[in-house]
Short mmCIF file of C-alpha atoms in Angstrom, two decimals:
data_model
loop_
_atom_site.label_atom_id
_atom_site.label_comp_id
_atom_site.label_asym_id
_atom_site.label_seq_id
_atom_site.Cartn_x
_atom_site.Cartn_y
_atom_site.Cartn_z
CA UNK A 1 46.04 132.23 38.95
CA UNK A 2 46.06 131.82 35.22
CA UNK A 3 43.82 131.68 32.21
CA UNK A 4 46.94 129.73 30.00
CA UNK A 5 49.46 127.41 30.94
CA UNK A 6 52.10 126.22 28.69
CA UNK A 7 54.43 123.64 29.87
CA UNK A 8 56.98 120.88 28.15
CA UNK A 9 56.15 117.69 28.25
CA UNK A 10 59.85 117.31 30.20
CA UNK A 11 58.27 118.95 32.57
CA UNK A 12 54.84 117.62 33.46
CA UNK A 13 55.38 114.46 35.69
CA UNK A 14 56.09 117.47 38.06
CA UNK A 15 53.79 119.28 37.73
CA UNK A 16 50.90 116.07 37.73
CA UNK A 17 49.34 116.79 41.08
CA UNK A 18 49.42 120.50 40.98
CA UNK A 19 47.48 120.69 37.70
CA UNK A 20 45.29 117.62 38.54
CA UNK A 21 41.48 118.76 38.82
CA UNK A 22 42.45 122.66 38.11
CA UNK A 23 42.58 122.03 34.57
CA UNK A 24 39.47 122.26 32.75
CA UNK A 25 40.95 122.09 29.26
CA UNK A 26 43.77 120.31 28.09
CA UNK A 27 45.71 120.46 24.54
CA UNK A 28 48.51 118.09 23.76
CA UNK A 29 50.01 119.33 20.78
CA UNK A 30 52.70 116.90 19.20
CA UNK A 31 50.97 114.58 21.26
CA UNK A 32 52.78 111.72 19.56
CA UNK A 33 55.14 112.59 22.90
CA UNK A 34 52.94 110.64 24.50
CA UNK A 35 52.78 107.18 22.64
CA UNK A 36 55.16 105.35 25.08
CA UNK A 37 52.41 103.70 27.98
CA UNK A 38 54.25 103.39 31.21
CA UNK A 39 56.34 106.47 31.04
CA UNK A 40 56.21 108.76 33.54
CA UNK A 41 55.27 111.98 31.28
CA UNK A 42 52.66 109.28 29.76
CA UNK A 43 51.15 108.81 33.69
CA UNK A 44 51.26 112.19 34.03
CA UNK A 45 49.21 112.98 31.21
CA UNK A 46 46.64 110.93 32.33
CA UNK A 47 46.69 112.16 35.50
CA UNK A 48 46.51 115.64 34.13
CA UNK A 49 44.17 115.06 31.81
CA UNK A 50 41.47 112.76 34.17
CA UNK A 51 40.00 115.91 35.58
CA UNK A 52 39.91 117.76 32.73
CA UNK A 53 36.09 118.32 30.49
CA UNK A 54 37.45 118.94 27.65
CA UNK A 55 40.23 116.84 25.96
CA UNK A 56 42.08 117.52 22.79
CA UNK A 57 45.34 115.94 20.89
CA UNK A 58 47.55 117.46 17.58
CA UNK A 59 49.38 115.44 16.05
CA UNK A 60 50.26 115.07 12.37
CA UNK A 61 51.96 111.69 13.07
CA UNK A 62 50.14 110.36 15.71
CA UNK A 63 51.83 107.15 14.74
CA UNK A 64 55.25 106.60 14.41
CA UNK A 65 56.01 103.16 13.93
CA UNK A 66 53.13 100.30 14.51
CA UNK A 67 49.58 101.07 14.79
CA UNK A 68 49.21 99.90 17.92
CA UNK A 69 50.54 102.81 19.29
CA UNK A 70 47.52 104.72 18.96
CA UNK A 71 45.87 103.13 22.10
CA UNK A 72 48.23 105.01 24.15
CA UNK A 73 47.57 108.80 22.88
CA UNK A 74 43.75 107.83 22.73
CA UNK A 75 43.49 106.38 26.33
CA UNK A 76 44.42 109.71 27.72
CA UNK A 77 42.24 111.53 25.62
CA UNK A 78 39.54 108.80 25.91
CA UNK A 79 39.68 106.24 29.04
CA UNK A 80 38.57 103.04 27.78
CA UNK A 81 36.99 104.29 24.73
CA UNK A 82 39.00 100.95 23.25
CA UNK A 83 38.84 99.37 25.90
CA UNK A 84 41.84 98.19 28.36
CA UNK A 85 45.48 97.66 26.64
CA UNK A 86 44.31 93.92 27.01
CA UNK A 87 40.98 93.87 25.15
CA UNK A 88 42.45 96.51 21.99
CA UNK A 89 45.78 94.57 21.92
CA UNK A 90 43.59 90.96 21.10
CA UNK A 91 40.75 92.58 19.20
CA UNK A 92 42.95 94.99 16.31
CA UNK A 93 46.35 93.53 17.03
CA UNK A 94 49.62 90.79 16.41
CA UNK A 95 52.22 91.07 18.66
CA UNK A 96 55.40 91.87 17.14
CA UNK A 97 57.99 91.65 19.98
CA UNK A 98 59.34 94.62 22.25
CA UNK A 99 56.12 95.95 23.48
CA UNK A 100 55.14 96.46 19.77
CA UNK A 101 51.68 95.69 17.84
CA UNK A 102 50.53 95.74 14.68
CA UNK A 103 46.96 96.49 13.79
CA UNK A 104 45.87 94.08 11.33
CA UNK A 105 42.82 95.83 9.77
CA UNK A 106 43.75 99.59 9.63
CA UNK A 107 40.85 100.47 7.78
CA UNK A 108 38.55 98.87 10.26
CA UNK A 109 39.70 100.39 12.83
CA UNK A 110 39.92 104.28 11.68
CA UNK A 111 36.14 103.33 10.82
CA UNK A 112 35.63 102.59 14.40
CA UNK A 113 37.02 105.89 15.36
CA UNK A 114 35.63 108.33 12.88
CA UNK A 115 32.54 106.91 13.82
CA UNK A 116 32.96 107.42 18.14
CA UNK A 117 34.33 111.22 17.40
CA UNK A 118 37.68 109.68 18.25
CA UNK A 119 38.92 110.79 15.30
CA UNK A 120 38.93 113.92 13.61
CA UNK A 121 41.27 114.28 10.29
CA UNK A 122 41.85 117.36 8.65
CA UNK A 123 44.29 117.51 5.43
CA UNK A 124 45.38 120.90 3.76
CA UNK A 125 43.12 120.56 0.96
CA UNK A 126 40.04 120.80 3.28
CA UNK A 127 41.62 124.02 5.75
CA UNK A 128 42.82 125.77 2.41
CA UNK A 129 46.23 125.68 3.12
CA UNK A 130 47.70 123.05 0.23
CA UNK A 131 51.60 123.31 -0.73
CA UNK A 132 53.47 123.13 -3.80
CA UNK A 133 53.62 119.24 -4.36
CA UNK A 134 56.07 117.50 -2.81
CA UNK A 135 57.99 114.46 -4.52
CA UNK A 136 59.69 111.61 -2.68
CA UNK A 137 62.38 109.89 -4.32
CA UNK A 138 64.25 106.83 -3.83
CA UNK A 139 67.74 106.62 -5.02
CA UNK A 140 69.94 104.28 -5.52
CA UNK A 141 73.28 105.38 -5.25
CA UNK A 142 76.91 103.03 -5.38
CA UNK A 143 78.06 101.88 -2.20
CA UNK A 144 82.23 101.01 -0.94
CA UNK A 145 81.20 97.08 -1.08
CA UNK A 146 84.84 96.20 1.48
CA UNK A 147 82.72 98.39 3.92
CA UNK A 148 80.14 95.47 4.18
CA UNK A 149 83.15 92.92 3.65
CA UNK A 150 84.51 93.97 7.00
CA UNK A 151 81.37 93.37 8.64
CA UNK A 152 80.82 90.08 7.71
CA UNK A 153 82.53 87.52 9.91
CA UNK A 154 81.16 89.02 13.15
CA UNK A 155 77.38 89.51 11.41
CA UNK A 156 77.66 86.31 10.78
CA UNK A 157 77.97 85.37 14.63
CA UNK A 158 75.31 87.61 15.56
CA UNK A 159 72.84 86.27 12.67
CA UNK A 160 73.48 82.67 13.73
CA UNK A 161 72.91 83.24 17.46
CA UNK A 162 69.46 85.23 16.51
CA UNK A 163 68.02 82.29 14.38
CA UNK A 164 69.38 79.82 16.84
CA UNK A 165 66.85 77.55 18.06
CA UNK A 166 69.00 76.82 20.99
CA UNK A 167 70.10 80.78 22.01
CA UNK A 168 68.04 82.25 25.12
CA UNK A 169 65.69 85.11 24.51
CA UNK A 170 68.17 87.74 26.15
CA UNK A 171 70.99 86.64 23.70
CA UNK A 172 68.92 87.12 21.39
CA UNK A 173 67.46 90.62 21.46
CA UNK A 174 71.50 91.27 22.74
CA UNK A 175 72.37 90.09 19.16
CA UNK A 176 69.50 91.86 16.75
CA UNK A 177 70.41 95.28 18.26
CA UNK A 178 74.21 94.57 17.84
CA UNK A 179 73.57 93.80 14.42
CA UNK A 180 71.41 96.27 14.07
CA UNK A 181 73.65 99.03 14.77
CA UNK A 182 76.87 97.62 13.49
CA UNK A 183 75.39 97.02 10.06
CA UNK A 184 73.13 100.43 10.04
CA UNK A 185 76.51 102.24 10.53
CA UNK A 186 78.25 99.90 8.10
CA UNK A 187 75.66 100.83 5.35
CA UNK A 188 75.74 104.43 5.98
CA UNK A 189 79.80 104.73 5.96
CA UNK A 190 79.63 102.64 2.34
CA UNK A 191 77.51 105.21 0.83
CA UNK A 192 78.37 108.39 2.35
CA UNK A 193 81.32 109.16 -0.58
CA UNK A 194 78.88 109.08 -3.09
CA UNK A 195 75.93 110.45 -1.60
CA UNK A 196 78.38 113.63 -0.67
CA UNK A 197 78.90 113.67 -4.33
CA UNK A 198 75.01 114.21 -5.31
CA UNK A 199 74.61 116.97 -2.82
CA UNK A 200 77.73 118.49 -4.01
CA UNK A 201 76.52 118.59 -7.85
CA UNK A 202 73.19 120.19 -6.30
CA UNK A 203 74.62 122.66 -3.93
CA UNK A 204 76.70 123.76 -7.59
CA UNK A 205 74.33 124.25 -9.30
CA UNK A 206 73.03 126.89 -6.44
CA UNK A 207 70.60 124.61 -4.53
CA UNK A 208 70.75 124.33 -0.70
CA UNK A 209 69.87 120.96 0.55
CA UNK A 210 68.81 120.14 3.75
CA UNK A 211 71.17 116.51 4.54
CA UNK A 212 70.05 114.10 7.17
CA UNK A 213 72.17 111.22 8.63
CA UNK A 214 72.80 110.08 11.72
CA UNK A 215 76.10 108.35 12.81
CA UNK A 216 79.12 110.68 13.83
CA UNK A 217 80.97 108.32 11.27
CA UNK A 218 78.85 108.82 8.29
CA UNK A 219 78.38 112.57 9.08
CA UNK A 220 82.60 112.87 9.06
CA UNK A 221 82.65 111.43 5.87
CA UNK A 222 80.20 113.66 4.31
CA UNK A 223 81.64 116.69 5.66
CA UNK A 224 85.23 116.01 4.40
CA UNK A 225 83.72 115.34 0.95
CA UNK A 226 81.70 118.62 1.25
CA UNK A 227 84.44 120.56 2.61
CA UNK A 228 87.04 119.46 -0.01
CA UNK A 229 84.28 120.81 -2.47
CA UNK A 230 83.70 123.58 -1.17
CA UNK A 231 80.76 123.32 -0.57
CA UNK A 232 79.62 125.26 3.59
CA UNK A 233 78.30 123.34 5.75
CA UNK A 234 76.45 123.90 9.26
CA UNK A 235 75.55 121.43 11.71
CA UNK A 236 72.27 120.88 14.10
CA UNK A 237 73.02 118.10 15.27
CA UNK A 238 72.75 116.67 19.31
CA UNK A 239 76.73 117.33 19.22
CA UNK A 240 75.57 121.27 19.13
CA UNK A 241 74.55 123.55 21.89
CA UNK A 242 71.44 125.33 21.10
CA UNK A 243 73.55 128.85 20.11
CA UNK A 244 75.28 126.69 18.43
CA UNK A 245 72.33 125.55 16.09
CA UNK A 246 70.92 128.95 16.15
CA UNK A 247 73.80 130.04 14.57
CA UNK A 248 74.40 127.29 12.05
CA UNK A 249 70.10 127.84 10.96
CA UNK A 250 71.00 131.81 10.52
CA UNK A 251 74.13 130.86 8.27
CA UNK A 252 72.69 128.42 6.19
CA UNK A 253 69.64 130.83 5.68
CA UNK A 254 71.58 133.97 5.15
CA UNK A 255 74.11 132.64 3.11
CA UNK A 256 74.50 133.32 -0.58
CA UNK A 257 74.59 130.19 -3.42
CA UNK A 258 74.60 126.36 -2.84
CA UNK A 259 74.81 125.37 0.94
CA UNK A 260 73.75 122.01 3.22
CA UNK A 261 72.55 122.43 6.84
CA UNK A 262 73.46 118.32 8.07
CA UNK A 263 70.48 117.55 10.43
CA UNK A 264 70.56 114.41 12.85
CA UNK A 265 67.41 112.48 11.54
CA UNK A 266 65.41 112.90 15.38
CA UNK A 267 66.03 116.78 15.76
CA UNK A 268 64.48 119.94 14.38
CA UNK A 269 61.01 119.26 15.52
CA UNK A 270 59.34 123.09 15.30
CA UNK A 271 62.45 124.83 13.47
CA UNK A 272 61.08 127.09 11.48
CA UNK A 273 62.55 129.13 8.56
CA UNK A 274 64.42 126.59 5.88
CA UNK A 275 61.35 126.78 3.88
CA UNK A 276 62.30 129.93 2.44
CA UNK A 277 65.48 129.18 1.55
CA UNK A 278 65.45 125.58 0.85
CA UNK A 279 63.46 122.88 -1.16
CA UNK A 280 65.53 119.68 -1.00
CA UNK A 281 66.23 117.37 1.48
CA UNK A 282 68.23 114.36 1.23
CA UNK A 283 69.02 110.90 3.44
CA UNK A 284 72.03 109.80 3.59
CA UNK A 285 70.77 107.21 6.35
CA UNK A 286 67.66 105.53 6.93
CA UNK A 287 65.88 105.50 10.23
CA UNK A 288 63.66 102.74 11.22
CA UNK A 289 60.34 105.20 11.42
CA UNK A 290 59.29 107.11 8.63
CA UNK A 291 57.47 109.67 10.91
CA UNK A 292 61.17 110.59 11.43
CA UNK A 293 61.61 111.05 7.90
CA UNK A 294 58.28 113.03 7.98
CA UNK A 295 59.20 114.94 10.73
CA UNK A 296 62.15 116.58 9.15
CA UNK A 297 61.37 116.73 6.36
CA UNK A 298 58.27 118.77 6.99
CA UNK A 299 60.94 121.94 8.53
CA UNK A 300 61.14 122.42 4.18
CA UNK A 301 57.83 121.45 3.13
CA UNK A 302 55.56 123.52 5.67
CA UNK A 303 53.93 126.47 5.36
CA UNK A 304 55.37 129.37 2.86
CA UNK A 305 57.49 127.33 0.92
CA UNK A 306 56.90 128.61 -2.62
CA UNK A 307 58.06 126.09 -4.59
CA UNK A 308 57.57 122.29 -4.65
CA UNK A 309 59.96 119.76 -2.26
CA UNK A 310 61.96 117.39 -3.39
CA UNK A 311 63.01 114.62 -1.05
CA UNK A 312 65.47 111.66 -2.03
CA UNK A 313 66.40 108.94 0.00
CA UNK A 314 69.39 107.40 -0.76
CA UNK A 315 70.03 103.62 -0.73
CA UNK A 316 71.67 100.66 -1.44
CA UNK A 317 70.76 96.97 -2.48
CA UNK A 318 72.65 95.89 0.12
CA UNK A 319 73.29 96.17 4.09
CA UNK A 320 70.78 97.28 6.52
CA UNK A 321 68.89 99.65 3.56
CA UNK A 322 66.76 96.55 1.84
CA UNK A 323 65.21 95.51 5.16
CA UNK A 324 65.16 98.94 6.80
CA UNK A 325 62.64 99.70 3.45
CA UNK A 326 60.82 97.33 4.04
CA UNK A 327 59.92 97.42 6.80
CA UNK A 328 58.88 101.24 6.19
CA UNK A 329 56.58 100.76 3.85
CA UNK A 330 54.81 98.79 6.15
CA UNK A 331 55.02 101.20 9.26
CA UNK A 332 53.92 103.85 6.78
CA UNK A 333 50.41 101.78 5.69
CA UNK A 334 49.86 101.45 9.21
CA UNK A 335 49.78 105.41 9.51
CA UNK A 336 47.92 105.56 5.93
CA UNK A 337 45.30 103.02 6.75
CA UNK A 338 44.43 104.58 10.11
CA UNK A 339 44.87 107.84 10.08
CA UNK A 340 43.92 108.84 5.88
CA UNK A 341 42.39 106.08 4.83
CA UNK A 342 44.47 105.69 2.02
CA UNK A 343 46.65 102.59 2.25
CA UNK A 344 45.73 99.12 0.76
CA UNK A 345 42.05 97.97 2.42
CA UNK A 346 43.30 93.91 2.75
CA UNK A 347 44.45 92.93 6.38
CA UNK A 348 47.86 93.25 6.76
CA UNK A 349 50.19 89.75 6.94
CA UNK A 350 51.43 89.96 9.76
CA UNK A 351 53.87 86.40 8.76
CA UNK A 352 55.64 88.23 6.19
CA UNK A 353 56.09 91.11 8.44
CA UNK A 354 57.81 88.56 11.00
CA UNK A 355 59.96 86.80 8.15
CA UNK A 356 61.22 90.38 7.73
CA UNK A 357 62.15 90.53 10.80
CA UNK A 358 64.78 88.17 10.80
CA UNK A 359 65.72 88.23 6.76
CA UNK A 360 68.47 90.59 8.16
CA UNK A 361 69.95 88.22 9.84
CA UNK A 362 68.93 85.28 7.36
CA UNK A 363 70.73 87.24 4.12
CA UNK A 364 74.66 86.44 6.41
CA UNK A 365 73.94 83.22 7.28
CA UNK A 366 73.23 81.95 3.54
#
């Protein structure tokens, strides 16, 4: 028997039929977990949750890429409250490819659920618990333009076969990720040198910066620059055991003067404690989801941190970086329009958002 039960998401497909019709109140908290439909922690949530009377979700980024990824999380917490997959995917959405939607009237659609008590949204402002502003910054920094060079005959092949009329569907999706990655990497190696240079002239003048990247390649680059410096450096990365980041979170913290704590851009979700030592974070890489960004960013600016947050992203007017952007700044009104109410109120073009889409490949083949 047991009033509370607290169990990891890793862990609930197994635990599906125990729970089922026990439970009479569930709480997903980071339920953004739970976006993917089709998974089995996703069945199991439903499963879990079917019996349940009460139903609650916490999330501050209940949507990390598209919008339509909020039918998901709310179809466990609300069976056919918008309607089947089917029925919201042709009423709010455009299909973008690879299982993703795009909700072309965000607006309209956080009316819909404010109004049904889908949606409840809470800022700091309204709980009384506002922090020290918090600036984001986009930097251009120089970039090694041979890095890009090298990468160019065998983009090339991969752009053509993507805007091929003639190429199969298979050789093309094998072809965008290819390119994807190589040139992601690419971009990140040509700007690690000087990136490692800004965090150096920080962590000098006594700052500690929390760095996020994520390619072994880019990170050994930045480390040799740091290291040369002098400048310490600790690691939580997924190449670390979990001592392993322990350790490297207590060093960073405990250390005296300038420091950087490299983070791989998907970890750190709930690490706790850089806020009191740290109010700068900087990308070296771009990830293709700015709840990413959000989500690691927020282990600085979260509760207790005394001073405002800077964060900088660094980038380049070339590569993977232009298209990566913008593509962001869509994904992010997507999360603004829905979920604060605060992005642009026109419908969103989904045609440009397509022509994005391939510009990556378009920009080698001119």
């Amino acid at each position: 028997n047991y009033d509370v039960l607290i169990i990891p998401y890793s862990k609930l497909a197994g635990w599906r039929d125990h729970l089922a019709g026990t439970i009479k109140t569930v709480i997903f908290d980071e339920m953004q977990d739970l976006r993917h439909h089709g998974t089995n922690k996703h069945a199991a949530a439903c499963h879990v949750a079917e019996g349940a009377e009460y139903r609650i979700g916490l999330t501050g980024t209940p949507i990390y890429n598209y919008g339509g990824e909020i039918f998901s999380t709310m179809d466990i917490l609300r069976p056919g409250e918008l309607g089947t997959a089917d029925e919201f995917h042709r009423e709010w959405c455009t299909f973008m490819g690879k299982d993703k939607w795009i909700v072309n009237d965000p607006a309209a659609l956080r009316a819909f659920m404010l109004e049904s008590g889908m949606l409840i949204r809470r800022t700091r402002a309204d709980v009384g618990r506002e922090l020290p502003p918090v600036v984001k910054v986009q930097h251009r920094v120089p970039f090694n333009k041979a890095v890009l060079e090298c990468l160019k005959e065998d983009a090339l092949q991969l752009a053509q076969t993507i805007l091929s009329q003639s190429a199969d569907f298979n050789a093309k999706g094998i072809a965008a990720r290819e390119l994807d990655i190589k040139l992601r990497k690419a971009t990140g190696i040509a700007k690690a040198p000087f990136v490692a240079e800004m965090v150096i002239d920080l962590c000098k003048d006594g700052q500690k910066v929390v760095l996020g990247a994520w390619h072994r390649e880019v990170w050994d680059i930045l480390l040799y620059k740091l290291k040369h410096a002098g400048v310490p450096a600790w690691m939580y990365t997924g190449s670390e055991s979990t001592v392993q980041k322990t350790a490297s979170v207590d060093a960073f913290i405990g250390c005296e003067g300038g420091a950087v704590l490299g983070m791989s851009l998907r970890s750190g979700a709930g690490l706790v404690g850089l806020q009191h030592v740290s109010n700068t974070v900087i990308y070296a890489e771009l990830d293709w989801s700015p709840q990413v960004h959000d989500q690691l960013s927020a282990r600085v600016a979260r509760d207790e941190q005394k001073n405002g947050v800077t964060i900088i992203y660094c980038t380049v007017d070339a590569g993977s970086d232009p298209i990566i952007a913008s593509v962001l700044d869509i994904k992010t009104e997507q999360h603004l329009g829905i979920i604060d109410g605060t992005a642009p109120s026109e419908t969103i073009d989904t045609q440009a958002i397509q022509s994005r889409i391939s510009k990556m490949a378009a920009d080698f083949v001119r």
